mmCIF file as gemmi writes it, N, C-alpha and C atoms, coordinates in Angstrom:
data_model
loop_
_atom_site.group_PDB
_atom_site.id
_atom_site.type_symbol
_atom_site.label_atom_id
_atom_site.label_alt_id
_atom_site.label_comp_id
_atom_site.label_asym_id
_atom_site.label_entity_id
_atom_site.label_seq_id
_atom_site.pdbx_PDB_ins_code
_atom_site.Cartn_x
_atom_site.Cartn_y
_atom_site.Cartn_z
_atom_site.occupancy
_atom_site.B_iso_or_equiv
_atom_site.pdbx_formal_charge
_atom_site.auth_seq_id
_atom_site.auth_asym_id
_atom_site.pdbx_PDB_model_num
ATOM 1 N N . LEU Axp A 1 ? 0.699 -1.113 -0.067 1 0 ? 1 A 1
ATOM 2 C CA . LEU Axp A 1 ? 0.115 -0.051 -0.378 1 0 ? 1 A 1
ATOM 3 C C . LEU Axp A 1 ? 1.063 1.17 -0.198 1 0 ? 1 A 1
ATOM 4 N N . GLU Axp A 2 ? 1.117 1.979 -0.728 1 0 ? 2 A 1
ATOM 5 C CA . GLU Axp A 2 ? 1.251 3.376 -1.143 1 0 ? 2 A 1
ATOM 6 C C . GLU Axp A 2 ? 0.627 4.404 0.058 1 0 ? 2 A 1
ATOM 7 N N . LEU Axp A 3 ? 1.231 5.316 0.809 1 0 ? 3 A 1
ATOM 8 C CA . LEU Axp A 3 ? 0.809 5.732 2.318 1 0 ? 3 A 1
ATOM 9 C C . LEU Axp A 3 ? 0.51 6.99 1.799 1 0 ? 3 A 1
ATOM 10 N N . VAL Axp A 4 ? 1.442 7.613 0.788 1 0 ? 4 A 1
ATOM 11 C CA . VAL Axp A 4 ? 2.159 8.733 0.541 1 0 ? 4 A 1
ATOM 12 C C . VAL Axp A 4 ? 0.74 9.485 0.489 1 0 ? 4 A 1
ATOM 13 N N . GLY Axp A 5 ? 0.475 10.644 0.037 1 0 ? 5 A 1
ATOM 14 C CA . GLY Axp A 5 ? -0.839 11.565 -0.847 1 0 ? 5 A 1
ATOM 15 C C . GLY Axp A 5 ? -1.737 11.607 0.175 1 0 ? 5 A 1
ATOM 16 N N . ARG Axp A 6 ? -3.12 12.047 -0.237 1 0 ? 6 A 1
ATOM 17 C CA . ARG Axp A 6 ? -4.077 12.601 0.186 1 0 ? 6 A 1
ATOM 18 C C . ARG Axp A 6 ? -5.6 11.576 0.448 1 0 ? 6 A 1
ATOM 19 N N . TRP Axp A 7 ? -5.45 11.833 1.513 1 0 ? 7 A 1
ATOM 20 C CA . TRP Axp A 7 ? -6.629 10.488 2.326 1 0 ? 7 A 1
ATOM 21 C C . TRP Axp A 7 ? -7.922 10.918 2.815 1 0 ? 7 A 1
ATOM 22 N N . ALA Axp A 8 ? -8.893 10.451 2.184 1 0 ? 8 A 1
ATOM 23 C CA . ALA Axp A 8 ? -10.339 11.088 3.288 1 0 ? 8 A 1
ATOM 24 C C . ALA Axp A 8 ? -11.192 10.138 3.971 1 0 ? 8 A 1
ATOM 25 N N . CYS Axp A 9 ? -11.411 10.482 5.011 1 0 ? 9 A 1
ATOM 26 C CA . CYS Axp A 9 ? -12.485 9.376 5.721 1 0 ? 9 A 1
ATOM 27 C C . CYS Axp A 9 ? -13.943 9.393 5.579 1 0 ? 9 A 1
ATOM 28 N N . GLU Axp A 10 ? -14.018 7.824 5.145 1 0 ? 10 A 1
ATOM 29 C CA . GLU Axp A 10 ? -16.299 7.888 4.879 1 0 ? 10 A 1
ATOM 30 C C . GLU Axp A 10 ? -17.103 8.834 6.2 1 0 ? 10 A 1
ATOM 31 N N . GLU Axp A 11 ? -16.172 9.017 7.338 1 0 ? 11 A 1
ATOM 32 C CA . GLU Axp A 11 ? -16.829 8.901 8.084 1 0 ? 11 A 1
ATOM 33 C C . GLU Axp A 11 ? -17.029 11.143 7.565 1 0 ? 11 A 1
ATOM 34 N N . ALA Axp A 12 ? -17.499 11.615 7.446 1 0 ? 12 A 1
ATOM 35 C CA . ALA Axp A 12 ? -18.007 13.239 6.874 1 0 ? 12 A 1
ATOM 36 C C . ALA Axp A 12 ? -16.571 13.431 7.85 1 0 ? 12 A 1
ATOM 37 N N . GLY Axp A 13 ? -15.787 14.642 6.51 1 0 ? 13 A 1
ATOM 38 C CA . GLY Axp A 13 ? -15.292 16.126 7.207 1 0 ? 13 A 1
ATOM 39 C C . GLY Axp A 13 ? -14.24 15.583 7.988 1 0 ? 13 A 1
ATOM 40 N N . VAL Axp A 14 ? -13.391 14.747 7.694 1 0 ? 14 A 1
ATOM 41 C CA . VAL Axp A 14 ? -11.661 14.573 7.572 1 0 ? 14 A 1
ATOM 42 C C . VAL Axp A 14 ? -10.968 13.85 7.011 1 0 ? 14 A 1
ATOM 43 N N . GLU Axp A 15 ? -9.815 14.532 6.753 1 0 ? 15 A 1
ATOM 44 C CA . GLU Axp A 15 ? -8.836 14.367 5.711 1 0 ? 15 A 1
ATOM 45 C C . GLU Axp A 15 ? -7.563 13.656 6.413 1 0 ? 15 A 1
ATOM 46 N N . LEU Axp A 16 ? -6.674 13.622 5.561 1 0 ? 16 A 1
ATOM 47 C CA . LEU Axp A 16 ? -5.75 13.006 6.273 1 0 ? 16 A 1
ATOM 48 C C . LEU Axp A 16 ? -4.405 13.109 4.565 1 0 ? 16 A 1
ATOM 49 N N . ARG Axp A 17 ? -3.082 13.43 5.419 1 0 ? 17 A 1
ATOM 50 C CA . ARG Axp A 17 ? -2.301 14.795 3.977 1 0 ? 17 A 1
ATOM 51 C C . ARG Axp A 17 ? -0.964 13.654 4.533 1 0 ? 17 A 1
ATOM 52 N N . LEU Axp A 18 ? -0.225 12.988 3.908 1 0 ? 18 A 1
ATOM 53 C CA . LEU Axp A 18 ? 0.652 12.024 4.277 1 0 ? 18 A 1
ATOM 54 C C . LEU Axp A 18 ? 1.377 12.465 3.043 1 0 ? 18 A 1
ATOM 55 N N . GLU Axp A 19 ? 3.462 12.937 3.832 1 0 ? 19 A 1
ATOM 56 C CA . GLU Axp A 19 ? 4.304 13.436 2.682 1 0 ? 19 A 1
ATOM 57 C C . GLU Axp A 19 ? 5.63 12.506 3.028 1 0 ? 19 A 1
ATOM 58 N N . GLY Axp A 20 ? 6.068 12.842 2.565 1 0 ? 20 A 1
ATOM 59 C CA . GLY Axp A 20 ? 7.367 11.651 2.538 1 0 ? 20 A 1
ATOM 60 C C . GLY Axp A 20 ? 7.838 10.258 1.522 1 0 ? 20 A 1
ATOM 61 N N . SER Axp A 21 ? 8.007 9.267 2.335 1 0 ? 21 A 1
ATOM 62 C CA . SER Axp A 21 ? 8.35 8.426 1.673 1 0 ? 21 A 1
ATOM 63 C C . SER Axp A 21 ? 7.646 7.192 2.056 1 0 ? 21 A 1
ATOM 64 N N . ALA Axp A 22 ? 8.088 5.833 1.708 1 0 ? 22 A 1
ATOM 65 C CA . ALA Axp A 22 ? 7.258 5.057 2.317 1 0 ? 22 A 1
ATOM 66 C C . ALA Axp A 22 ? 7.266 4.034 3.663 1 0 ? 22 A 1
ATOM 67 N N . SER Axp A 23 ? 8.284 4.829 4.49 1 0 ? 23 A 1
ATOM 68 C CA . SER Axp A 23 ? 8.416 4.455 5.598 1 0 ? 23 A 1
ATOM 69 C C . SER Axp A 23 ? 7.843 5.541 6.576 1 0 ? 23 A 1
ATOM 70 N N . GLY Axp A 24 ? 7.976 7.249 5.876 1 0 ? 24 A 1
ATOM 71 C CA . GLY Axp A 24 ? 7.287 8.094 7.338 1 0 ? 24 A 1
ATOM 72 C C . GLY Axp A 24 ? 7.373 9.398 6.095 1 0 ? 24 A 1
ATOM 73 N N . GLY Axp A 25 ? 7.529 10.096 7.608 1 0 ? 25 A 1
ATOM 74 C CA . GLY Axp A 25 ? 7.351 11.877 6.747 1 0 ? 25 A 1
ATOM 75 C C . GLY Axp A 25 ? 6.5 12.658 7.492 1 0 ? 25 A 1
ATOM 76 N N . ALA Axp A 26 ? 5.862 13.443 6.909 1 0 ? 26 A 1
ATOM 77 C CA . ALA Axp A 26 ? 5.216 14.598 7.775 1 0 ? 26 A 1
ATOM 78 C C . ALA Axp A 26 ? 3.625 14.272 7.081 1 0 ? 26 A 1
ATOM 79 N N . TYR Axp A 27 ? 2.7 14.584 7.749 1 0 ? 27 A 1
ATOM 80 C CA . TYR Axp A 27 ? 1.535 15.021 7.765 1 0 ? 27 A 1
ATOM 81 C C . TYR Axp A 27 ? 0.502 15.51 8.754 1 0 ? 27 A 1
ATOM 82 N N . GLU Axp A 28 ? -1.043 15.689 8.054 1 0 ? 28 A 1
ATOM 83 C CA . GLU Axp A 28 ? -1.762 16.806 8.598 1 0 ? 28 A 1
ATOM 84 C C . GLU Axp A 28 ? -3.182 16.225 8.436 1 0 ? 28 A 1
ATOM 85 N N . GLU Axp A 29 ? -3.663 15.499 9.573 1 0 ? 29 A 1
ATOM 86 C CA . GLU Axp A 29 ? -5.446 15.544 9.418 1 0 ? 29 A 1
ATOM 87 C C . GLU Axp A 29 ? -5.547 16.768 9.648 1 0 ? 29 A 1
ATOM 88 N N . ILE Axp A 30 ? -7.037 17.184 8.833 1 0 ? 30 A 1
ATOM 89 C CA . ILE Axp A 30 ? -8.271 18.004 9.199 1 0 ? 30 A 1
ATOM 90 C C . ILE Axp A 30 ? -9.308 17.315 9.414 1 0 ? 30 A 1
ATOM 91 N N . VAL Axp A 31 ? -10.338 17.987 10.639 1 0 ? 31 A 1
ATOM 92 C CA . VAL Axp A 31 ? -11.087 16.79 10.44 1 0 ? 31 A 1
ATOM 93 C C . VAL Axp A 31 ? -12.565 18.279 11.016 1 0 ? 31 A 1
ATOM 94 N N . ARG Axp A 32 ? -13.154 18.157 9.97 1 0 ? 32 A 1
ATOM 95 C CA . ARG Axp A 32 ? -14.271 19.381 10.281 1 0 ? 32 A 1
ATOM 96 C C . ARG Axp A 32 ? -15.544 18.645 10.879 1 0 ? 32 A 1
ATOM 97 N N . ASP Axp A 33 ? -16.166 19.446 11.803 1 0 ? 33 A 1
ATOM 98 C CA . ASP Axp A 33 ? -17.056 18.951 12.19 1 0 ? 33 A 1
ATOM 99 C C . ASP Axp A 33 ? -18.037 20.23 12.682 1 0 ? 33 A 1
ATOM 100 N N . GLU Axp A 34 ? -19.198 19.594 13.166 1 0 ? 34 A 1
ATOM 101 C CA . GLU Axp A 34 ? -20.479 20.763 13.359 1 0 ? 34 A 1
ATOM 102 C C . GLU Axp A 34 ? -18.943 22.055 14.758 1 0 ? 34 A 1
ATOM 103 N N . THR Axp A 35 ? -18.288 22.037 15.945 1 0 ? 35 A 1
ATOM 104 C CA . THR Axp A 35 ? -17.757 22.725 15.779 1 0 ? 35 A 1
ATOM 105 C C . THR Axp A 35 ? -16.471 23.939 15.34 1 0 ? 35 A 1
ATOM 106 N N . GLY Axp A 36 ? -16.273 23.519 13.988 1 0 ? 36 A 1
ATOM 107 C CA . GLY Axp A 36 ? -15.234 23.978 12.959 1 0 ? 36 A 1
ATOM 108 C C . GLY Axp A 36 ? -14.264 23.354 12.384 1 0 ? 36 A 1
ATOM 109 N N . VAL Axp A 37 ? -13.311 23.72 12.274 1 0 ? 37 A 1
ATOM 110 C CA . VAL Axp A 37 ? -12.345 22.757 12.141 1 0 ? 37 A 1
ATOM 111 C C . VAL Axp A 37 ? -10.866 22.733 12.531 1 0 ? 37 A 1
ATOM 112 N N . ARG Axp A 38 ? -10.604 21.55 13.048 1 0 ? 38 A 1
ATOM 113 C CA . ARG Axp A 38 ? -9.26 21.22 14.242 1 0 ? 38 A 1
ATOM 114 C C . ARG Axp A 38 ? -8.492 20.328 12.89 1 0 ? 38 A 1
ATOM 115 N N . ARG Axp A 39 ? -6.785 21.337 13.339 1 0 ? 39 A 1
ATOM 116 C CA . ARG Axp A 39 ? -5.688 20.71 12.109 1 0 ? 39 A 1
ATOM 117 C C . ARG Axp A 39 ? -4.714 20.418 12.837 1 0 ? 39 A 1
ATOM 118 N N . GLU Axp A 40 ? -3.994 19.148 12.796 1 0 ? 40 A 1
ATOM 119 C CA . GLU Axp A 40 ? -3.235 18.765 13.474 1 0 ? 40 A 1
ATOM 120 C C . GLU Axp A 40 ? -1.676 17.929 12.547 1 0 ? 40 A 1
ATOM 121 N N . ARG Axp A 41 ? -1.082 18.314 13.266 1 0 ? 41 A 1
ATOM 122 C CA . ARG Axp A 41 ? 0.339 18.21 12.127 1 0 ? 41 A 1
ATOM 123 C C . ARG Axp A 41 ? 1.181 17.677 12.826 1 0 ? 41 A 1
ATOM 124 N N . GLY Axp A 42 ? 1.798 17.011 12.235 1 0 ? 42 A 1
ATOM 125 C CA . GLY Axp A 42 ? 3.69 15.823 12.588 1 0 ? 42 A 1
ATOM 126 C C . GLY Axp A 42 ? 4.266 15.614 11.984 1 0 ? 42 A 1
ATOM 127 N N . ARG Axp A 43 ? 5.059 14.493 13.001 1 0 ? 43 A 1
ATOM 128 C CA . ARG Axp A 43 ? 5.395 13.519 11.829 1 0 ? 43 A 1
ATOM 129 C C . ARG Axp A 43 ? 5.267 11.323 11.788 1 0 ? 43 A 1
ATOM 130 N N . TRP Axp A 44 ? 5.047 10.73 10.9 1 0 ? 44 A 1
ATOM 131 C CA . TRP Axp A 44 ? 4.15 9.869 10.217 1 0 ? 44 A 1
ATOM 132 C C . TRP Axp A 44 ? 5.294 8.595 10.668 1 0 ? 44 A 1
ATOM 133 N N . ARG Axp A 45 ? 4.761 7.088 10.97 1 0 ? 45 A 1
ATOM 134 C CA . ARG Axp A 45 ? 6.244 6.777 10.983 1 0 ? 45 A 1
ATOM 135 C C . ARG Axp A 45 ? 5.433 4.723 10.379 1 0 ? 45 A 1
ATOM 136 N N . ALA Axp A 46 ? 5.49 3.992 9.047 1 0 ? 46 A 1
ATOM 137 C CA . ALA Axp A 46 ? 4.399 3.106 9.616 1 0 ? 46 A 1
ATOM 138 C C . ALA Axp A 46 ? 5.884 2.338 9.735 1 0 ? 46 A 1
ATOM 139 N N . ASP Axp A 47 ? 5.829 0.825 10.532 1 0 ? 47 A 1
ATOM 140 C CA . ASP Axp A 47 ? 6.474 -0.685 11.101 1 0 ? 47 A 1
ATOM 141 C C . ASP Axp A 47 ? 5.03 -1.414 10.394 1 0 ? 47 A 1
ATOM 142 N N . GLY Axp A 48 ? 5.817 -2.463 9.44 1 0 ? 48 A 1
ATOM 143 C CA . GLY Axp A 48 ? 4.354 -3.025 9.294 1 0 ? 48 A 1
ATOM 144 C C . GLY Axp A 48 ? 3.007 -2.484 9.75 1 0 ? 48 A 1
ATOM 145 N N . GLU Axp A 49 ? 2.49 -3.56 10.141 1 0 ? 49 A 1
ATOM 146 C CA . GLU Axp A 49 ? 0.428 -3.138 10.265 1 0 ? 49 A 1
ATOM 147 C C . GLU Axp A 49 ? 0.038 -2.229 11.243 1 0 ? 49 A 1
ATOM 148 N N . THR Axp A 50 ? 1.65 -0.963 11.613 1 0 ? 50 A 1
ATOM 149 C CA . THR Axp A 50 ? 1.01 0.38 12.263 1 0 ? 50 A 1
ATOM 150 C C . THR Axp A 50 ? 1.655 1.379 12.055 1 0 ? 50 A 1
ATOM 151 N N . LEU Axp A 51 ? 0.921 2.325 12.076 1 0 ? 51 A 1
ATOM 152 C CA . LEU Axp A 51 ? 1.314 3.511 11.764 1 0 ? 51 A 1
ATOM 153 C C . LEU Axp A 51 ? 1.282 4.289 12.942 1 0 ? 51 A 1
ATOM 154 N N . GLU Axp A 52 ? 2.337 4.991 12.899 1 0 ? 52 A 1
ATOM 155 C CA . GLU Axp A 52 ? 2.69 6.204 14.555 1 0 ? 52 A 1
ATOM 156 C C . GLU Axp A 52 ? 2.811 7.933 13.777 1 0 ? 52 A 1
ATOM 157 N N . PHE Axp A 53 ? 1.213 8.574 14.802 1 0 ? 53 A 1
ATOM 158 C CA . PHE Axp A 53 ? 1.15 9.417 14.264 1 0 ? 53 A 1
ATOM 159 C C . PHE Axp A 53 ? 1.862 10.593 15.467 1 0 ? 53 A 1
ATOM 160 N N . THR Axp A 54 ? 3.029 11.495 15.669 1 0 ? 54 A 1
ATOM 161 C CA . THR Axp A 54 ? 3.584 11.927 16.788 1 0 ? 54 A 1
ATOM 162 C C . THR Axp A 54 ? 3.165 13.224 16.12 1 0 ? 54 A 1
ATOM 163 N N . SER Axp A 55 ? 2.723 14.119 16.903 1 0 ? 55 A 1
ATOM 164 C CA . SER Axp A 55 ? 1.789 15.711 16.825 1 0 ? 55 A 1
ATOM 165 C C . SER Axp A 55 ? 3.544 16.78 16.764 1 0 ? 55 A 1
ATOM 166 N N . GLU Axp A 56 ? 2.66 17.637 16.494 1 0 ? 56 A 1
ATOM 167 C CA . GLU Axp A 56 ? 3.732 18.832 16.71 1 0 ? 56 A 1
ATOM 168 C C . GLU Axp A 56 ? 4.071 19.391 18.218 1 0 ? 56 A 1
ATOM 169 N N . ALA Axp A 57 ? 2.974 18.898 18.97 1 0 ? 57 A 1
ATOM 170 C CA . ALA Axp A 57 ? 3.319 18.894 20.547 1 0 ? 57 A 1
ATOM 171 C C . ALA Axp A 57 ? 3.699 17.663 21.156 1 0 ? 57 A 1
ATOM 172 N N . GLY Axp A 58 ? 3.95 16.806 20.251 1 0 ? 58 A 1
ATOM 173 C CA . GLY Axp A 58 ? 4.4 15.497 21.387 1 0 ? 58 A 1
ATOM 174 C C . GLY Axp A 58 ? 3.719 14.506 21.231 1 0 ? 58 A 1
ATOM 175 N N . ALA Axp A 59 ? 2.458 14.464 20.77 1 0 ? 59 A 1
ATOM 176 C CA . ALA Axp A 59 ? 1.566 13.113 21.282 1 0 ? 59 A 1
ATOM 177 C C . ALA Axp A 59 ? 1.701 12.257 20.506 1 0 ? 59 A 1
ATOM 178 N N . VAL Axp A 60 ? 1.432 11.049 20.892 1 0 ? 60 A 1
ATOM 179 C CA . VAL Axp A 60 ? 2.433 9.782 20.263 1 0 ? 60 A 1
ATOM 180 C C . VAL Axp A 60 ? 1.563 9.116 20.128 1 0 ? 60 A 1
ATOM 181 N N . SER Axp A 61 ? 0.505 8.569 18.717 1 0 ? 61 A 1
ATOM 182 C CA . SER Axp A 61 ? -0.666 7.741 18.276 1 0 ? 61 A 1
ATOM 183 C C . SER Axp A 61 ? 0.012 6.299 17.437 1 0 ? 61 A 1
ATOM 184 N N . ARG Axp A 62 ? -0.33 5.288 18.399 1 0 ? 62 A 1
ATOM 185 C CA . ARG Axp A 62 ? 0.231 4.385 17.347 1 0 ? 62 A 1
ATOM 186 C C . ARG Axp A 62 ? -1.738 3.478 16.844 1 0 ? 62 A 1
ATOM 187 N N . CYS Axp A 63 ? -1.247 2.929 15.819 1 0 ? 63 A 1
ATOM 188 C CA . CYS Axp A 63 ? -2.961 2.793 14.744 1 0 ? 63 A 1
ATOM 189 C C . CYS Axp A 63 ? -2.736 2.028 14.352 1 0 ? 63 A 1
ATOM 190 N N . GLU Axp A 64 ? -3.343 0.578 14.5 1 0 ? 64 A 1
ATOM 191 C CA . GLU Axp A 64 ? -3.519 -0.688 13.327 1 0 ? 64 A 1
ATOM 192 C C . GLU Axp A 64 ? -4.111 -0.437 11.839 1 0 ? 64 A 1
ATOM 193 N N . LEU Axp A 65 ? -2.88 -0.414 10.905 1 0 ? 65 A 1
ATOM 194 C CA . LEU Axp A 65 ? -2.856 -0.123 10.224 1 0 ? 65 A 1
ATOM 195 C C . LEU Axp A 65 ? -3.118 -1.584 8.74 1 0 ? 65 A 1
ATOM 196 N N . ARG Axp A 66 ? -4.371 -1.374 8.274 1 0 ? 66 A 1
ATOM 197 C CA . ARG Axp A 66 ? -4.935 -2.501 6.86 1 0 ? 66 A 1
ATOM 198 C C . ARG Axp A 66 ? -5.611 -2.665 5.554 1 0 ? 66 A 1
ATOM 199 N N . ALA Axp A 67 ? -4.8 -2.799 4.628 1 0 ? 67 A 1
ATOM 200 C CA . ALA Axp A 67 ? -4.792 -2.217 3.707 1 0 ? 67 A 1
ATOM 201 C C . ALA Axp A 67 ? -6.593 -2.918 2.791 1 0 ? 67 A 1
ATOM 202 N N . PHE Axp A 68 ? -6.91 -2.534 2.48 1 0 ? 68 A 1
ATOM 203 C CA . PHE Axp A 68 ? -8.32 -3.321 2.324 1 0 ? 68 A 1
ATOM 204 C C . PHE Axp A 68 ? -8.201 -3.492 0.71 1 0 ? 68 A 1
ATOM 205 N N . ALA Axp A 69 ? -8.131 -2.484 -0.33 1 0 ? 69 A 1
ATOM 206 C CA . ALA Axp A 69 ? -8.037 -2.733 -1.805 1 0 ? 69 A 1
ATOM 207 C C . ALA Axp A 69 ? -7.054 -1.509 -2.542 1 0 ? 69 A 1
ATOM 208 N N . PRO Axp A 70 ? -6.619 -1.56 -3.584 1 0 ? 70 A 1
ATOM 209 C CA . PRO Axp A 70 ? -5.756 -0.352 -4.365 1 0 ? 70 A 1
ATOM 210 C C . PRO Axp A 70 ? -6.519 0.79 -3.551 1 0 ? 70 A 1
ATOM 211 N N . GLY Axp A 71 ? -5.676 2.093 -2.645 1 0 ? 71 A 1
ATOM 212 C CA . GLY Axp A 71 ? -5.674 3.572 -2.453 1 0 ? 71 A 1
ATOM 213 C C . GLY Axp A 71 ? -7.209 3.38 -1.637 1 0 ? 71 A 1
ATOM 214 N N . ARG Axp A 72 ? -7.146 1.933 -0.967 1 0 ? 72 A 1
ATOM 215 C CA . ARG Axp A 72 ? -7.993 2.267 0.743 1 0 ? 72 A 1
ATOM 216 C C . ARG Axp A 72 ? -7.835 1.241 1.99 1 0 ? 72 A 1
ATOM 217 N N . MET Axp A 73 ? -7.921 2.327 2.673 1 0 ? 73 A 1
ATOM 218 C CA . MET Axp A 73 ? -6.774 1.399 3.669 1 0 ? 73 A 1
ATOM 219 C C . MET Axp A 73 ? -8.157 2.072 4.439 1 0 ? 73 A 1
ATOM 220 N N . GLY Axp A 74 ? -7.568 1.257 6.165 1 0 ? 74 A 1
ATOM 221 C CA . GLY Axp A 74 ? -8.647 0.783 7.292 1 0 ? 74 A 1
ATOM 222 C C . GLY Axp A 74 ? -6.655 1.819 8.461 1 0 ? 74 A 1
ATOM 223 N N . LEU Axp A 75 ? -7.697 2.256 9.415 1 0 ? 75 A 1
ATOM 224 C CA . LEU Axp A 75 ? -7.067 3.274 10.846 1 0 ? 75 A 1
ATOM 225 C C . LEU Axp A 75 ? -7.897 2.614 11.899 1 0 ? 75 A 1
ATOM 226 N N . HIS Axp A 76 ? -6.983 1.913 13.11 1 0 ? 76 A 1
ATOM 227 C CA . HIS Axp A 76 ? -7.713 1.662 14.56 1 0 ? 76 A 1
ATOM 228 C C . HIS Axp A 76 ? -7.048 2.286 14.951 1 0 ? 76 A 1
ATOM 229 N N . GLY Axp A 77 ? -6.868 2.536 15.974 1 0 ? 77 A 1
ATOM 230 C CA . GLY Axp A 77 ? -6.054 3.479 16.95 1 0 ? 77 A 1
ATOM 231 C C . GLY Axp A 77 ? -7.032 4.551 18.166 1 0 ? 77 A 1
ATOM 232 N N . PRO Axp A 78 ? -6.139 4.879 18.952 1 0 ? 78 A 1
ATOM 233 C CA . PRO Axp A 78 ? -6.849 6.212 19.341 1 0 ? 78 A 1
ATOM 234 C C . PRO Axp A 78 ? -7.014 7.75 18.789 1 0 ? 78 A 1
ATOM 235 N N . GLY Axp A 79 ? -8.39 8.365 18.91 1 0 ? 79 A 1
ATOM 236 C CA . GLY Axp A 79 ? -8.905 9.563 18.133 1 0 ? 79 A 1
ATOM 237 C C . GLY Axp A 79 ? -8.689 8.675 16.564 1 0 ? 79 A 1
ATOM 238 N N . ARG Axp A 80 ? -8.295 7.406 16.587 1 0 ? 80 A 1
ATOM 239 C CA . ARG Axp A 80 ? -8.83 7.29 15.264 1 0 ? 80 A 1
ATOM 240 C C . ARG Axp A 80 ? -9.559 5.409 14.869 1 0 ? 80 A 1
ATOM 241 N N . ALA Axp A 81 ? -11.142 5.427 15.861 1 0 ? 81 A 1
ATOM 242 C CA . ALA Axp A 81 ? -11.69 4.025 15.998 1 0 ? 81 A 1
ATOM 243 C C . ALA Axp A 81 ? -11.687 3.633 14.787 1 0 ? 81 A 1
ATOM 244 N N . GLN Axp A 82 ? -11.69 2.985 13.77 1 0 ? 82 A 1
ATOM 245 C CA . GLN Axp A 82 ? -12.079 2.295 12.588 1 0 ? 82 A 1
ATOM 246 C C . GLN Axp A 82 ? -12.507 2.873 12.002 1 0 ? 82 A 1
ATOM 247 N N . ARG Axp A 83 ? -11.406 3.697 11.214 1 0 ? 83 A 1
ATOM 248 C CA . ARG Axp A 83 ? -11.48 4.939 10.296 1 0 ? 83 A 1
ATOM 249 C C . ARG Axp A 83 ? -11.2 4.182 8.762 1 0 ? 83 A 1
ATOM 250 N N . ILE Axp A 84 ? -12.307 4.579 7.653 1 0 ? 84 A 1
ATOM 251 C CA . ILE Axp A 84 ? -11.894 3.867 6.005 1 0 ? 84 A 1
ATOM 252 C C . ILE Axp A 84 ? -11.362 4.958 5.735 1 0 ? 84 A 1
ATOM 253 N N . PHE Axp A 85 ? -10.103 5.081 5.312 1 0 ? 85 A 1
ATOM 254 C CA . PHE Axp A 85 ? -9.869 6.408 4.285 1 0 ? 85 A 1
ATOM 255 C C . PHE Axp A 85 ? -9.444 5.644 2.781 1 0 ? 85 A 1
ATOM 256 N N . GLU Axp A 86 ? -10.029 6.658 2.351 1 0 ? 86 A 1
ATOM 257 C CA . GLU Axp A 86 ? -10.113 6.46 0.371 1 0 ? 86 A 1
ATOM 258 C C . GLU Axp A 86 ? -8.874 7.425 0.223 1 0 ? 86 A 1
ATOM 259 N N . ARG Axp A 87 ? -8.251 6.331 -0.608 1 0 ? 87 A 1
ATOM 260 C CA . ARG Axp A 87 ? -7.276 8.163 -1.706 1 0 ? 87 A 1
ATOM 261 C C . ARG Axp A 87 ? -8.398 9.018 -2.688 1 0 ? 87 A 1
ATOM 262 N N . ARG Axp A 88 ? -7.505 10.369 -2.604 1 0 ? 88 A 1
ATOM 263 C CA . ARG Axp A 88 ? -8.177 11.696 -3.476 1 0 ? 88 A 1
ATOM 264 C C . ARG Axp A 88 ? -7.084 11.666 -4.598 1 0 ? 88 A 1
């Protein structure tokens, strides 16, 4: 699964942008909901079936990564429970 690129979650209003190489780089997650727009930036790293996010504030979140089909992945972890993303 090629992770670098722009991803949108089936859950309305969530976009994940991954930059860098196949093993890691910079990320930005944008969440749009009834309270407004929230952005989180930091670094991401892939390790097998785990995708690790470290925010600019230093918070670390490890998610289980599942590839469902070309251009479709699932993330499950703190703040990203059972999210399905499709490449945009």
